[in-house]
């Protein structure tokens, strides 16, 4: 390995993905570049691979399906000329996240109202269920 190369264990530590998950990501075509191998056949990753995988972790945390990440990775691997397709995938996901945030905001409003109701109920020394 050269100075900038990272082992699968180092990448696992930096991304929070398990070694098993990294191998799965490779098999599923979720990486934006081909995984290189050293002279012993061990996987070798670059800083760019870590950056991509960190983005993938965030994509997954936001609910992006693995199939969408795979499509995006394929487009990145293909190089320039398909930026409009990449943008379309990201905009679709952006819309889903925005809808999720609106729904979560409504849920938070409900919980905040219930917390305030119970706090007032308890502060007043009231008995019974304030529901």
mmCIF file of N, CA and C in Angstrom:
data_model
loop_
_atom_site.group_PDB
_atom_site.id
_atom_site.type_symbol
_atom_site.label_atom_id
_atom_site.label_comp_id
_atom_site.label_asym_id
_atom_site.label_seq_id
_atom_site.Cartn_x
_atom_site.Cartn_y
_atom_site.Cartn_z
ATOM 1 N N UNK A 1 0.844 -1.178 0.000
ATOM 2 C CA UNK A 1 0.000 0.000 0.000
ATOM 3 C C UNK A 1 0.887 1.239 0.000
ATOM 4 N N UNK A 2 0.442 2.267 -0.701
ATOM 5 C CA UNK A 2 1.165 3.531 -0.659
ATOM 6 C C UNK A 2 0.700 4.331 0.547
ATOM 7 N N UNK A 3 1.319 5.472 0.788
ATOM 8 C CA UNK A 3 1.050 6.264 1.986
ATOM 9 C C UNK A 3 -0.410 6.670 2.122
ATOM 10 N N UNK A 4 -1.089 6.998 1.019
ATOM 11 C CA UNK A 4 -2.467 7.465 1.095
ATOM 12 C C UNK A 4 -3.495 6.356 1.101
ATOM 13 N N UNK A 5 -3.063 5.122 0.903
ATOM 14 C CA UNK A 5 -3.999 4.004 0.835
ATOM 15 C C UNK A 5 -4.432 3.560 2.217
ATOM 16 N N UNK A 6 -5.664 3.062 2.272
ATOM 17 C CA UNK A 6 -6.235 2.620 3.539
ATOM 18 C C UNK A 6 -6.694 1.175 3.427
ATOM 19 N N UNK A 7 -6.571 0.451 4.513
ATOM 20 C CA UNK A 7 -7.060 -0.929 4.559
ATOM 21 C C UNK A 7 -8.560 -0.925 4.820
ATOM 22 N N UNK A 8 -9.194 -2.063 4.645
ATOM 23 C CA UNK A 8 -10.630 -2.166 4.879
ATOM 24 C C UNK A 8 -10.960 -1.877 6.345
ATOM 25 N N UNK A 9 -10.079 -2.286 7.256
ATOM 26 C CA UNK A 9 -10.296 -2.006 8.671
ATOM 27 C C UNK A 9 -10.235 -0.511 8.976
ATOM 28 N N UNK A 10 -9.291 0.182 8.357
ATOM 29 C CA UNK A 10 -9.184 1.629 8.549
ATOM 30 C C UNK A 10 -10.419 2.343 7.993
ATOM 31 N N UNK A 11 -10.893 1.886 6.853
ATOM 32 C CA UNK A 11 -12.080 2.498 6.250
ATOM 33 C C UNK A 11 -13.302 2.229 7.130
ATOM 34 N N UNK A 12 -13.386 1.045 7.682
ATOM 35 C CA UNK A 12 -14.493 0.721 8.581
ATOM 36 C C UNK A 12 -14.491 1.678 9.775
ATOM 37 N N UNK A 13 -13.320 1.919 10.342
ATOM 38 C CA UNK A 13 -13.221 2.838 11.486
ATOM 39 C C UNK A 13 -13.627 4.254 11.095
ATOM 40 N N UNK A 14 -13.221 4.703 9.928
ATOM 41 C CA UNK A 14 -13.479 6.088 9.523
ATOM 42 C C UNK A 14 -14.922 6.329 9.094
ATOM 43 N N UNK A 15 -15.578 5.305 8.583
ATOM 44 C CA UNK A 15 -16.938 5.486 8.066
ATOM 45 C C UNK A 15 -18.020 4.998 9.019
ATOM 46 N N UNK A 16 -17.642 4.159 9.980
ATOM 47 C CA UNK A 16 -18.635 3.568 10.860
ATOM 48 C C UNK A 16 -19.309 2.344 10.260
ATOM 49 N N UNK A 17 -18.938 1.978 9.050
ATOM 50 C CA UNK A 17 -19.454 0.761 8.410
ATOM 51 C C UNK A 17 -18.617 -0.426 8.862
ATOM 52 N N UNK A 18 -19.242 -1.561 8.999
ATOM 53 C CA UNK A 18 -18.491 -2.758 9.345
ATOM 54 C C UNK A 18 -17.730 -3.258 8.116
ATOM 55 N N UNK A 19 -16.747 -4.098 8.354
ATOM 56 C CA UNK A 19 -16.008 -4.718 7.251
ATOM 57 C C UNK A 19 -16.988 -5.502 6.380
ATOM 58 N N UNK A 20 -17.928 -6.191 7.010
ATOM 59 C CA UNK A 20 -18.952 -6.942 6.272
ATOM 60 C C UNK A 20 -19.765 -6.000 5.381
ATOM 61 N N UNK A 21 -20.173 -4.859 5.918
ATOM 62 C CA UNK A 21 -20.966 -3.894 5.135
ATOM 63 C C UNK A 21 -20.144 -3.353 3.967
ATOM 64 N N UNK A 22 -18.865 -3.108 4.177
ATOM 65 C CA UNK A 22 -18.017 -2.609 3.086
ATOM 66 C C UNK A 22 -17.938 -3.630 1.953
ATOM 67 N N UNK A 23 -17.809 -4.892 2.316
ATOM 68 C CA UNK A 23 -17.780 -5.940 1.283
ATOM 69 C C UNK A 23 -19.118 -6.022 0.564
ATOM 70 N N UNK A 24 -20.219 -5.875 1.323
ATOM 71 C CA UNK A 24 -21.555 -5.867 0.721
ATOM 72 C C UNK A 24 -21.708 -4.691 -0.232
ATOM 73 N N UNK A 25 -21.269 -3.513 0.182
ATOM 74 C CA UNK A 25 -21.347 -2.332 -0.683
ATOM 75 C C UNK A 25 -20.595 -2.590 -1.985
ATOM 76 N N UNK A 26 -19.454 -3.220 -1.893
ATOM 77 C CA UNK A 26 -18.678 -3.523 -3.105
ATOM 78 C C UNK A 26 -19.451 -4.489 -4.006
ATOM 79 N N UNK A 27 -19.986 -5.561 -3.421
ATOM 80 C CA UNK A 27 -20.738 -6.552 -4.208
ATOM 81 C C UNK A 27 -21.977 -5.946 -4.854
ATOM 82 N N UNK A 28 -22.643 -5.034 -4.151
ATOM 83 C CA UNK A 28 -23.884 -4.425 -4.644
ATOM 84 C C UNK A 28 -23.637 -3.280 -5.619
ATOM 85 N N UNK A 29 -22.376 -2.954 -5.890
ATOM 86 C CA UNK A 29 -22.072 -1.879 -6.841
ATOM 87 C C UNK A 29 -22.322 -0.494 -6.281
ATOM 88 N N UNK A 30 -22.135 -0.326 -4.976
ATOM 89 C CA UNK A 30 -22.422 0.955 -4.347
ATOM 90 C C UNK A 30 -21.212 1.884 -4.283
ATOM 91 N N UNK A 31 -20.065 1.397 -4.691
ATOM 92 C CA UNK A 31 -18.865 2.228 -4.665
ATOM 93 C C UNK A 31 -18.710 2.956 -5.993
ATOM 94 N N UNK A 32 -18.232 4.189 -5.911
ATOM 95 C CA UNK A 32 -18.118 5.019 -7.110
ATOM 96 C C UNK A 32 -16.822 4.776 -7.870
ATOM 97 N N UNK A 33 -15.979 3.911 -7.345
ATOM 98 C CA UNK A 33 -14.758 3.538 -8.059
ATOM 99 C C UNK A 33 -14.490 2.057 -7.786
ATOM 100 N N UNK A 34 -13.713 1.468 -8.643
ATOM 101 C CA UNK A 34 -13.354 0.067 -8.448
ATOM 102 C C UNK A 34 -12.433 -0.046 -7.236
ATOM 103 N N UNK A 35 -12.676 -1.044 -6.424
ATOM 104 C CA UNK A 35 -11.805 -1.268 -5.274
ATOM 105 C C UNK A 35 -10.518 -1.900 -5.785
ATOM 106 N N UNK A 36 -9.420 -1.239 -5.445
ATOM 107 C CA UNK A 36 -8.121 -1.771 -5.859
ATOM 108 C C UNK A 36 -7.675 -2.841 -4.882
ATOM 109 N N UNK A 37 -6.723 -3.640 -5.295
ATOM 110 C CA UNK A 37 -6.144 -4.687 -4.445
ATOM 111 C C UNK A 37 -4.636 -4.504 -4.407
ATOM 112 N N UNK A 38 -4.066 -4.831 -3.251
ATOM 113 C CA UNK A 38 -2.605 -4.768 -3.150
ATOM 114 C C UNK A 38 -2.019 -6.073 -3.674
ATOM 115 N N UNK A 39 -0.729 -6.211 -3.567
ATOM 116 C CA UNK A 39 -0.036 -7.394 -4.075
ATOM 117 C C UNK A 39 -0.492 -8.685 -3.431
ATOM 118 N N UNK A 40 -1.054 -8.594 -2.230
ATOM 119 C CA UNK A 40 -1.547 -9.772 -1.510
ATOM 120 C C UNK A 40 -3.040 -9.998 -1.736
ATOM 121 N N UNK A 41 -3.651 -9.163 -2.560
ATOM 122 C CA UNK A 41 -5.077 -9.313 -2.850
ATOM 123 C C UNK A 41 -6.003 -8.634 -1.855
ATOM 124 N N UNK A 42 -5.437 -7.893 -0.902
ATOM 125 C CA UNK A 42 -6.272 -7.180 0.074
ATOM 126 C C UNK A 42 -6.807 -5.896 -0.543
ATOM 127 N N UNK A 43 -8.030 -5.545 -0.143
ATOM 128 C CA UNK A 43 -8.655 -4.321 -0.623
ATOM 129 C C UNK A 43 -7.853 -3.106 -0.170
ATOM 130 N N UNK A 44 -7.775 -2.126 -1.075
ATOM 131 C CA UNK A 44 -7.064 -0.880 -0.801
ATOM 132 C C UNK A 44 -7.989 0.268 -1.186
ATOM 133 N N UNK A 45 -8.201 1.181 -0.253
ATOM 134 C CA UNK A 45 -9.113 2.297 -0.467
ATOM 135 C C UNK A 45 -8.347 3.618 -0.451
ATOM 136 N N UNK A 46 -8.909 4.602 -1.143
ATOM 137 C CA UNK A 46 -8.327 5.943 -1.169
ATOM 138 C C UNK A 46 -9.156 6.876 -0.282
ATOM 139 N N UNK A 47 -8.640 8.067 -0.066
ATOM 140 C CA UNK A 47 -9.387 9.075 0.696
ATOM 141 C C UNK A 47 -10.704 9.388 -0.013
ATOM 142 N N UNK A 48 -10.699 9.383 -1.333
ATOM 143 C CA UNK A 48 -11.929 9.647 -2.093
ATOM 144 C C UNK A 48 -12.958 8.547 -1.843
ATOM 145 N N UNK A 49 -12.506 7.301 -1.750
ATOM 146 C CA UNK A 49 -13.417 6.197 -1.433
ATOM 147 C C UNK A 49 -14.075 6.434 -0.072
ATOM 148 N N UNK A 50 -13.285 6.892 0.904
ATOM 149 C CA UNK A 50 -13.817 7.162 2.238
ATOM 150 C C UNK A 50 -14.859 8.285 2.160
ATOM 151 N N UNK A 51 -14.564 9.322 1.390
ATOM 152 C CA UNK A 51 -15.521 10.421 1.240
ATOM 153 C C UNK A 51 -16.832 9.906 0.624
ATOM 154 N N UNK A 52 -16.721 9.100 -0.418
ATOM 155 C CA UNK A 52 -17.915 8.540 -1.056
ATOM 156 C C UNK A 52 -18.704 7.685 -0.067
ATOM 157 N N UNK A 53 -18.009 6.822 0.655
ATOM 158 C CA UNK A 53 -18.682 5.949 1.617
ATOM 159 C C UNK A 53 -19.333 6.741 2.742
ATOM 160 N N UNK A 54 -18.699 7.813 3.170
ATOM 161 C CA UNK A 54 -19.292 8.682 4.185
ATOM 162 C C UNK A 54 -20.595 9.281 3.659
ATOM 163 N N UNK A 55 -20.598 9.680 2.402
ATOM 164 C CA UNK A 55 -21.832 10.173 1.782
ATOM 165 C C UNK A 55 -22.876 9.067 1.728
ATOM 166 N N UNK A 56 -22.461 7.857 1.402
ATOM 167 C CA UNK A 56 -23.397 6.727 1.340
ATOM 168 C C UNK A 56 -24.051 6.476 2.701
ATOM 169 N N UNK A 57 -23.266 6.600 3.768
ATOM 170 C CA UNK A 57 -23.813 6.427 5.113
ATOM 171 C C UNK A 57 -24.915 7.459 5.348
ATOM 172 N N UNK A 58 -24.681 8.679 4.927
ATOM 173 C CA UNK A 58 -25.681 9.736 5.088
ATOM 174 C C UNK A 58 -26.884 9.495 4.176
ATOM 175 N N UNK A 59 -26.631 9.050 2.960
ATOM 176 C CA UNK A 59 -27.743 8.722 2.058
ATOM 177 C C UNK A 59 -28.638 7.658 2.695
ATOM 178 N N UNK A 60 -28.010 6.613 3.248
ATOM 179 C CA UNK A 60 -28.783 5.530 3.884
ATOM 180 C C UNK A 60 -29.538 6.034 5.102
ATOM 181 N N UNK A 61 -28.876 6.846 5.917
ATOM 182 C CA UNK A 61 -29.518 7.383 7.117
ATOM 183 C C UNK A 61 -30.731 8.231 6.760
ATOM 184 N N UNK A 62 -30.715 8.818 5.575
ATOM 185 C CA UNK A 62 -31.833 9.646 5.131
ATOM 186 C C UNK A 62 -32.887 8.838 4.390
ATOM 187 N N UNK A 63 -32.674 7.526 4.321
ATOM 188 C CA UNK A 63 -33.673 6.653 3.709
ATOM 189 C C UNK A 63 -33.479 6.364 2.235
ATOM 190 N N UNK A 64 -32.348 6.743 1.665
ATOM 191 C CA UNK A 64 -32.126 6.460 0.247
ATOM 192 C C UNK A 64 -31.965 4.951 0.065
ATOM 193 N N UNK A 65 -32.743 4.362 -0.841
ATOM 194 C CA UNK A 65 -32.621 2.916 -1.079
ATOM 195 C C UNK A 65 -31.255 2.553 -1.670
ATOM 196 N N UNK A 66 -30.821 1.337 -1.384
ATOM 197 C CA UNK A 66 -29.543 0.869 -1.938
ATOM 198 C C UNK A 66 -29.557 0.896 -3.461
ATOM 199 N N UNK A 67 -30.716 0.633 -4.066
ATOM 200 C CA UNK A 67 -30.781 0.655 -5.534
ATOM 201 C C UNK A 67 -30.498 2.055 -6.078
ATOM 202 N N UNK A 68 -30.956 3.082 -5.376
ATOM 203 C CA UNK A 68 -30.693 4.456 -5.816
ATOM 204 C C UNK A 68 -29.220 4.795 -5.638
ATOM 205 N N UNK A 69 -28.640 4.381 -4.511
ATOM 206 C CA UNK A 69 -27.208 4.619 -4.305
ATOM 207 C C UNK A 69 -26.409 3.904 -5.393
ATOM 208 N N UNK A 70 -26.824 2.709 -5.741
ATOM 209 C CA UNK A 70 -26.151 1.950 -6.800
ATOM 210 C C UNK A 70 -26.245 2.676 -8.134
ATOM 211 N N UNK A 71 -27.413 3.216 -8.448
ATOM 212 C CA UNK A 71 -27.574 3.971 -9.698
ATOM 213 C C UNK A 71 -26.659 5.193 -9.698
ATOM 214 N N UNK A 72 -26.633 5.897 -8.581
ATOM 215 C CA UNK A 72 -25.793 7.083 -8.470
ATOM 216 C C UNK A 72 -24.318 6.707 -8.609
ATOM 217 N N UNK A 73 -23.908 5.634 -7.958
ATOM 218 C CA UNK A 73 -22.515 5.174 -8.052
ATOM 219 C C UNK A 73 -22.160 4.810 -9.488
ATOM 220 N N UNK A 74 -23.083 4.131 -10.168
ATOM 221 C CA UNK A 74 -22.827 3.762 -11.572
ATOM 222 C C UNK A 74 -22.622 5.007 -12.420
ATOM 223 N N UNK A 75 -23.461 6.004 -12.215
ATOM 224 C CA UNK A 75 -23.342 7.237 -12.986
ATOM 225 C C UNK A 75 -22.020 7.944 -12.698
ATOM 226 N N UNK A 76 -21.605 7.956 -11.445
ATOM 227 C CA UNK A 76 -20.319 8.573 -11.092
ATOM 228 C C UNK A 76 -19.177 7.798 -11.741
ATOM 229 N N UNK A 77 -19.249 6.474 -11.705
ATOM 230 C CA UNK A 77 -18.193 5.648 -12.337
ATOM 231 C C UNK A 77 -18.107 5.911 -13.830
ATOM 232 N N UNK A 78 -19.257 6.175 -14.459
ATOM 233 C CA UNK A 78 -19.267 6.420 -15.900
ATOM 234 C C UNK A 78 -18.612 7.742 -16.276
ATOM 235 N N UNK A 79 -18.481 8.643 -15.336
ATOM 236 C CA UNK A 79 -17.810 9.915 -15.588
ATOM 237 C C UNK A 79 -18.764 11.008 -16.016
ATOM 238 N N UNK A 80 -18.193 12.082 -16.489
ATOM 239 C CA UNK A 80 -18.993 13.253 -16.836
ATOM 240 C C UNK A 80 -19.895 12.980 -18.032
ATOM 241 N N UNK A 81 -20.922 13.821 -18.137
ATOM 242 C CA UNK A 81 -21.874 13.696 -19.230
ATOM 243 C C UNK A 81 -23.240 13.224 -18.769
ATOM 244 N N UNK A 82 -23.332 12.748 -17.523
ATOM 245 C CA UNK A 82 -24.623 12.264 -17.014
ATOM 246 C C UNK A 82 -25.058 13.018 -15.756
ATOM 247 N N UNK A 83 -24.552 14.229 -15.609
ATOM 248 C CA UNK A 83 -24.856 15.013 -14.420
ATOM 249 C C UNK A 83 -26.359 15.275 -14.263
ATOM 250 N N UNK A 84 -27.079 15.413 -15.371
ATOM 251 C CA UNK A 84 -28.528 15.647 -15.294
ATOM 252 C C UNK A 84 -29.231 14.449 -14.657
ATOM 253 N N UNK A 85 -28.771 13.236 -14.966
ATOM 254 C CA UNK A 85 -29.357 12.037 -14.355
ATOM 255 C C UNK A 85 -29.038 11.978 -12.857
ATOM 256 N N UNK A 86 -27.833 12.341 -12.512
ATOM 257 C CA UNK A 86 -27.448 12.367 -11.097
ATOM 258 C C UNK A 86 -28.317 13.370 -10.340
ATOM 259 N N UNK A 87 -28.481 14.538 -10.951
ATOM 260 C CA UNK A 87 -29.291 15.581 -10.334
ATOM 261 C C UNK A 87 -30.725 15.118 -10.142
ATOM 262 N N UNK A 88 -31.266 14.410 -11.109
ATOM 263 C CA UNK A 88 -32.642 13.910 -11.002
ATOM 264 C C UNK A 88 -32.773 12.953 -9.812
ATOM 265 N N UNK A 89 -31.837 12.033 -9.662
ATOM 266 C CA UNK A 89 -31.865 11.102 -8.529
ATOM 267 C C UNK A 89 -31.807 11.858 -7.199
ATOM 268 N N UNK A 90 -30.914 12.833 -7.132
ATOM 269 C CA UNK A 90 -30.758 13.588 -5.891
ATOM 270 C C UNK A 90 -31.978 14.459 -5.600
ATOM 271 N N UNK A 91 -32.568 15.051 -6.636
ATOM 272 C CA UNK A 91 -33.776 15.857 -6.422
ATOM 273 C C UNK A 91 -34.943 15.003 -5.930
ATOM 274 N N UNK A 92 -35.090 13.807 -6.479
ATOM 275 C CA UNK A 92 -36.154 12.908 -6.024
ATOM 276 C C UNK A 92 -35.971 12.575 -4.552
ATOM 277 N N UNK A 93 -34.736 12.305 -4.172
ATOM 278 C CA UNK A 93 -34.480 11.988 -2.772
ATOM 279 C C UNK A 93 -34.676 13.227 -1.894
ATOM 280 N N UNK A 94 -34.290 14.369 -2.401
ATOM 281 C CA UNK A 94 -34.489 15.622 -1.675
ATOM 282 C C UNK A 94 -35.970 15.833 -1.370
ATOM 283 N N UNK A 95 -36.828 15.537 -2.341
ATOM 284 C CA UNK A 95 -38.273 15.669 -2.128
ATOM 285 C C UNK A 95 -38.752 14.708 -1.033
ATOM 286 N N UNK A 96 -38.238 13.473 -1.046
ATOM 287 C CA UNK A 96 -38.632 12.504 -0.008
ATOM 288 C C UNK A 96 -38.193 12.977 1.377
ATOM 289 N N UNK A 97 -36.977 13.483 1.472
ATOM 290 C CA UNK A 97 -36.484 13.968 2.766
ATOM 291 C C UNK A 97 -37.321 15.159 3.236
ATOM 292 N N UNK A 98 -37.643 16.058 2.336
ATOM 293 C CA UNK A 98 -38.445 17.231 2.696
ATOM 294 C C UNK A 98 -39.809 16.798 3.224
ATOM 295 N N UNK A 99 -40.412 15.811 2.583
ATOM 296 C CA UNK A 99 -41.704 15.292 3.061
ATOM 297 C C UNK A 99 -41.549 14.635 4.434
ATOM 298 N N UNK A 100 -40.466 13.886 4.625
ATOM 299 C CA UNK A 100 -40.210 13.251 5.919
ATOM 300 C C UNK A 100 -40.035 14.300 7.012
ATOM 301 N N UNK A 101 -39.317 15.370 6.690
ATOM 302 C CA UNK A 101 -39.097 16.434 7.666
ATOM 303 C C UNK A 101 -40.417 17.097 8.053
ATOM 304 N N UNK A 102 -41.284 17.317 7.081
ATOM 305 C CA UNK A 102 -42.589 17.918 7.377
ATOM 306 C C UNK A 102 -43.396 17.005 8.291
ATOM 307 N N UNK A 103 -43.376 15.712 7.994
ATOM 308 C CA UNK A 103 -44.104 14.758 8.833
ATOM 309 C C UNK A 103 -43.516 14.713 10.244
ATOM 310 N N UNK A 104 -42.199 14.689 10.349
ATOM 311 C CA UNK A 104 -41.552 14.685 11.657
ATOM 312 C C UNK A 104 -41.831 15.979 12.423
ATOM 313 N N UNK A 105 -41.909 17.086 11.719
ATOM 314 C CA UNK A 105 -42.231 18.356 12.361
ATOM 315 C C UNK A 105 -43.627 18.305 12.966
ATOM 316 N N UNK A 106 -44.586 17.746 12.242
ATOM 317 C CA UNK A 106 -45.939 17.570 12.773
ATOM 318 C C UNK A 106 -45.919 16.675 14.014
ATOM 319 N N UNK A 107 -45.148 15.603 13.944
ATOM 320 C CA UNK A 107 -45.039 14.692 15.098
ATOM 321 C C UNK A 107 -44.418 15.404 16.300
ATOM 322 N N UNK A 108 -43.399 16.202 16.044
ATOM 323 C CA UNK A 108 -42.750 16.932 17.123
ATOM 324 C C UNK A 108 -43.708 17.942 17.746
ATOM 325 N N UNK A 109 -44.521 18.604 16.923
ATOM 326 C CA UNK A 109 -45.522 19.538 17.454
ATOM 327 C C UNK A 109 -46.466 18.819 18.412
ATOM 328 N N UNK A 110 -46.919 17.641 18.044
ATOM 329 C CA UNK A 110 -47.808 16.863 18.906
ATOM 330 C C UNK A 110 -47.119 16.527 20.224
ATOM 331 N N UNK A 111 -45.908 16.022 20.146
ATOM 332 C CA UNK A 111 -45.176 15.642 21.359
ATOM 333 C C UNK A 111 -44.929 16.876 22.225
ATOM 334 N N UNK A 112 -44.550 17.983 21.613
ATOM 335 C CA UNK A 112 -44.340 19.220 22.388
ATOM 336 C C UNK A 112 -45.617 19.649 23.101
ATOM 337 N N UNK A 113 -46.745 19.563 22.416
ATOM 338 C CA UNK A 113 -48.030 19.912 23.037
ATOM 339 C C UNK A 113 -48.341 18.997 24.210
ATOM 340 N N UNK A 114 -48.098 17.705 24.036
ATOM 341 C CA UNK A 114 -48.370 16.743 25.114
ATOM 342 C C UNK A 114 -47.435 16.979 26.304
ATOM 343 N N UNK A 115 -46.173 17.259 26.037
ATOM 344 C CA UNK A 115 -45.223 17.542 27.113
ATOM 345 C C UNK A 115 -45.687 18.766 27.891
ATOM 346 N N UNK A 116 -46.051 19.824 27.171
ATOM 347 C CA UNK A 116 -46.523 21.048 27.833
ATOM 348 C C UNK A 116 -47.774 20.768 28.663
ATOM 349 N N UNK A 117 -48.686 19.965 28.126
ATOM 350 C CA UNK A 117 -49.922 19.630 28.832
ATOM 351 C C UNK A 117 -49.620 18.876 30.126
ATOM 352 N N UNK A 118 -48.743 17.906 30.067
ATOM 353 C CA UNK A 118 -48.392 17.133 31.260
ATOM 354 C C UNK A 118 -47.631 17.995 32.256
ATOM 355 N N UNK A 119 -46.741 18.860 31.778
ATOM 356 C CA UNK A 119 -46.007 19.744 32.691
ATOM 357 C C UNK A 119 -46.974 20.661 33.436
ATOM 358 N N UNK A 120 -47.933 21.254 32.708
ATOM 359 C CA UNK A 120 -48.931 22.126 33.340
ATOM 360 C C UNK A 120 -49.780 21.335 34.337
ATOM 361 N N UNK A 121 -50.174 20.158 33.929
ATOM 362 C CA UNK A 121 -51.000 19.291 34.779
ATOM 363 C C UNK A 121 -50.279 18.971 36.089
ATOM 364 N N UNK A 122 -49.025 18.580 35.987
ATOM 365 C CA UNK A 122 -48.256 18.215 37.176
ATOM 366 C C UNK A 122 -47.926 19.441 38.026
ATOM 367 N N UNK A 123 -47.612 20.565 37.386
ATOM 368 C CA UNK A 123 -47.281 21.789 38.120
ATOM 369 C C UNK A 123 -48.495 22.292 38.921
ATOM 370 N N UNK A 124 -49.701 22.055 38.393
ATOM 371 C CA UNK A 124 -50.916 22.499 39.069
ATOM 372 C C UNK A 124 -51.333 21.526 40.171
ATOM 373 N N UNK A 125 -50.618 20.409 40.253
ATOM 374 C CA UNK A 125 -50.948 19.406 41.259
ATOM 375 C C UNK A 125 -52.259 18.696 40.964
ATOM 376 N N UNK A 126 -52.664 18.727 39.728
ATOM 377 C CA UNK A 126 -53.919 18.111 39.328
ATOM 378 C C UNK A 126 -53.800 16.598 39.358
ATOM 379 N N UNK A 127 -54.928 15.957 39.511
ATOM 380 C CA UNK A 127 -54.982 14.500 39.452
ATOM 381 C C UNK A 127 -55.786 14.122 38.226
ATOM 382 N N UNK A 128 -55.723 12.876 37.887
ATOM 383 C CA UNK A 128 -56.440 12.402 36.709
ATOM 384 C C UNK A 128 -55.564 12.505 35.481
ATOM 385 N N UNK A 129 -56.066 11.996 34.411
ATOM 386 C CA UNK A 129 -55.301 11.944 33.162
ATOM 387 C C UNK A 129 -55.553 13.193 32.329
ATOM 388 N N UNK A 130 -54.508 13.968 32.008
ATOM 389 C CA UNK A 130 -54.706 15.185 31.231
ATOM 390 C C UNK A 130 -54.866 14.933 29.732
ATOM 391 N N UNK A 131 -54.871 13.734 29.319
ATOM 392 C CA UNK A 131 -54.919 13.418 27.878
ATOM 393 C C UNK A 131 -56.086 14.106 27.249
#
